[in-house]
CSV table of C-alpha atoms in Angstrom, one decimal:
chain,number,residue,atom,x,y,z
V,116,GLN,CA,99.2,115.7,106.4
V,117,VAL,CA,100.4,112.5,107.8
V,118,GLN,CA,103.7,111.4,106.0
V,119,LEU,CA,105.0,107.8,105.4
V,120,VAL,CA,108.5,107.4,104.3
V,121,GLU,CA,109.2,103.8,103.1
V,122,SER,CA,112.3,101.9,102.5
V,123,GLY,CA,114.0,98.4,102.5
V,124,GLY,CA,113.4,97.6,98.7
V,125,GLY,CA,116.0,96.0,96.5
V,126,LEU,CA,116.5,93.3,94.1
V,127,VAL,CA,117.0,89.7,96.0
V,128,GLN,CA,117.4,86.5,94.4
V,129,PRO,CA,114.3,83.8,94.7
V,130,GLY,CA,114.4,82.4,97.9
V,131,GLY,CA,115.7,85.4,99.6
V,132,SER,CA,114.5,87.8,102.0
V,133,LEU,CA,113.9,91.4,102.5
V,134,ARG,CA,112.7,93.9,105.2
V,135,LEU,CA,110.7,96.6,104.3
V,136,SER,CA,109.8,99.6,106.7
V,137,CYS,CA,107.0,102.4,107.1
V,138,THR,CA,107.7,105.3,109.5
V,139,ALA,CA,104.2,107.7,109.7
V,140,SER,CA,104.5,111.2,111.0
V,141,ILE,CA,102.1,110.8,113.6
V,142,ASN,CA,102.1,108.5,116.7
V,143,PHE,CA,101.1,105.0,116.4
V,144,SER,CA,98.5,105.4,118.9
V,145,SER,CA,96.7,107.6,116.6
V,146,ILE,CA,96.3,105.5,113.8
V,147,ASP,CA,92.9,103.3,112.9
V,148,THR,CA,94.3,101.3,110.4
V,149,MET,CA,97.6,100.5,108.7
V,150,GLY,CA,99.0,97.9,106.1
V,151,TRP,CA,100.7,97.3,102.9
V,152,TYR,CA,99.7,96.9,99.5
V,153,ARG,CA,101.6,96.0,96.1
V,154,GLN,CA,101.1,96.6,92.3
V,155,ALA,CA,103.1,94.9,89.7
V,156,PRO,CA,103.1,96.1,86.2
V,157,GLY,CA,100.1,96.1,84.4
V,158,LYS,CA,98.1,94.5,87.4
V,159,GLN,CA,95.9,96.1,90.2
V,160,ARG,CA,97.0,97.3,93.2
V,161,GLU,CA,96.3,94.1,95.5
V,162,LEU,CA,96.3,93.8,99.4
V,163,VAL,CA,99.6,92.4,101.4
V,164,THR,CA,97.8,93.2,104.7
V,165,LEU,CA,96.0,95.3,106.8
V,166,PHE,CA,95.2,95.6,110.2
V,167,THR,CA,93.7,97.6,113.3
V,168,GLN,CA,93.8,96.9,117.1
V,169,PHE,CA,90.7,94.3,116.5
V,170,GLU,CA,91.4,92.6,113.3
V,171,THR,CA,93.5,91.9,110.2
V,172,LYS,CA,93.2,90.9,106.7
V,173,ASP,CA,96.1,88.9,105.5
V,174,SER,CA,97.2,87.9,101.9
V,175,ALA,CA,97.8,84.4,101.1
V,176,ASP,CA,101.2,85.1,101.6
V,177,PHE,CA,101.0,85.6,105.5
V,178,ARG,CA,98.7,82.4,105.7
V,179,GLN,CA,101.6,80.5,104.2
V,180,GLY,CA,104.1,82.1,106.8
V,181,ARG,CA,106.1,83.5,104.5
V,182,PHE,CA,105.6,87.7,105.3
V,183,THR,CA,105.3,88.7,108.9
V,184,ILE,CA,104.8,92.0,110.3
V,185,SER,CA,106.5,93.8,113.0
V,186,ARG,CA,106.3,97.2,115.5
V,187,ASP,CA,108.4,99.7,116.6
V,188,ILE,CA,106.1,101.8,118.6
V,189,ALA,CA,108.7,104.2,119.8
V,190,LYS,CA,109.6,104.9,115.8
V,191,ASN,CA,105.9,105.0,114.7
V,192,THR,CA,107.6,102.2,112.5
V,193,VAL,CA,106.0,98.9,110.8
V,194,TYR,CA,108.0,96.3,109.4
V,195,LEU,CA,107.4,94.2,106.5
V,196,GLN,CA,109.5,90.8,106.7
V,197,MET,CA,109.4,88.9,103.3
V,198,ASN,CA,111.0,85.8,103.3
V,199,SER,CA,111.3,82.7,100.5
V,200,LEU,CA,110.6,85.4,97.8
V,201,GLU,CA,109.4,84.6,94.5
V,202,PRO,CA,109.4,86.3,91.2
V,203,GLU,CA,105.7,86.6,91.1
V,204,ASP,CA,106.5,88.8,94.4
V,205,THR,CA,107.9,91.5,92.5
V,206,ALA,CA,106.0,94.8,92.9
V,207,VAL,CA,106.0,98.4,94.2
V,208,TYR,CA,105.0,98.0,97.8
V,209,TYR,CA,103.2,100.8,99.2
V,210,CYS,CA,102.5,101.6,103.0
V,211,TYR,CA,99.0,102.8,104.0
V,212,LEU,CA,97.7,104.6,106.9
V,213,ARG,CA,94.3,105.6,108.0
V,214,PRO,CA,94.2,107.7,111.1
V,215,TYR,CA,91.6,107.4,113.9
V,216,ARG,CA,88.2,109.5,113.1
V,217,SER,CA,89.3,110.0,109.3
V,218,THR,CA,87.6,108.6,106.2
V,219,GLN,CA,91.0,109.9,104.2
V,220,GLY,CA,93.7,107.3,103.6
V,221,TYR,CA,97.6,108.3,103.2
V,222,TRP,CA,99.9,106.3,101.1
V,223,GLY,CA,103.8,106.2,101.1
V,224,GLN,CA,106.0,106.8,97.8
V,225,GLY,CA,106.5,103.4,97.4
V,226,THR,CA,109.5,100.9,97.0
V,227,GLN,CA,110.0,98.7,94.4
V,228,VAL,CA,111.0,94.9,95.3
V,229,THR,CA,112.8,92.9,92.2
V,230,VAL,CA,112.9,89.1,92.4
V,231,SER,CA,115.3,87.7,90.0
V,232,SER,CA,117.9,85.6,89.0
């Protein structure tokens, strides 16, 4: 089975930055869809960003320029860079992956991001 390992969460003050990482157990070239979701306590899980080779669905955080994605293909790792963090960004962040020719998706274990003074 595909495994996703997340890291990089933690406690940060408003206006600070964090970089989350997600490392997959399969080659980057075998991935059809990959991205991030987040879920705050008592709230529905929501999309942060989801992308393929041909299209991307971004949240307003990306459109505003606060969040960006980078990739290390050799390490099968994707990074979520989050800047100018706000208390409203507090949530558990989950990496998501779906391989080519598969309707089954896979989730990382989640990493906690807390933005508080």
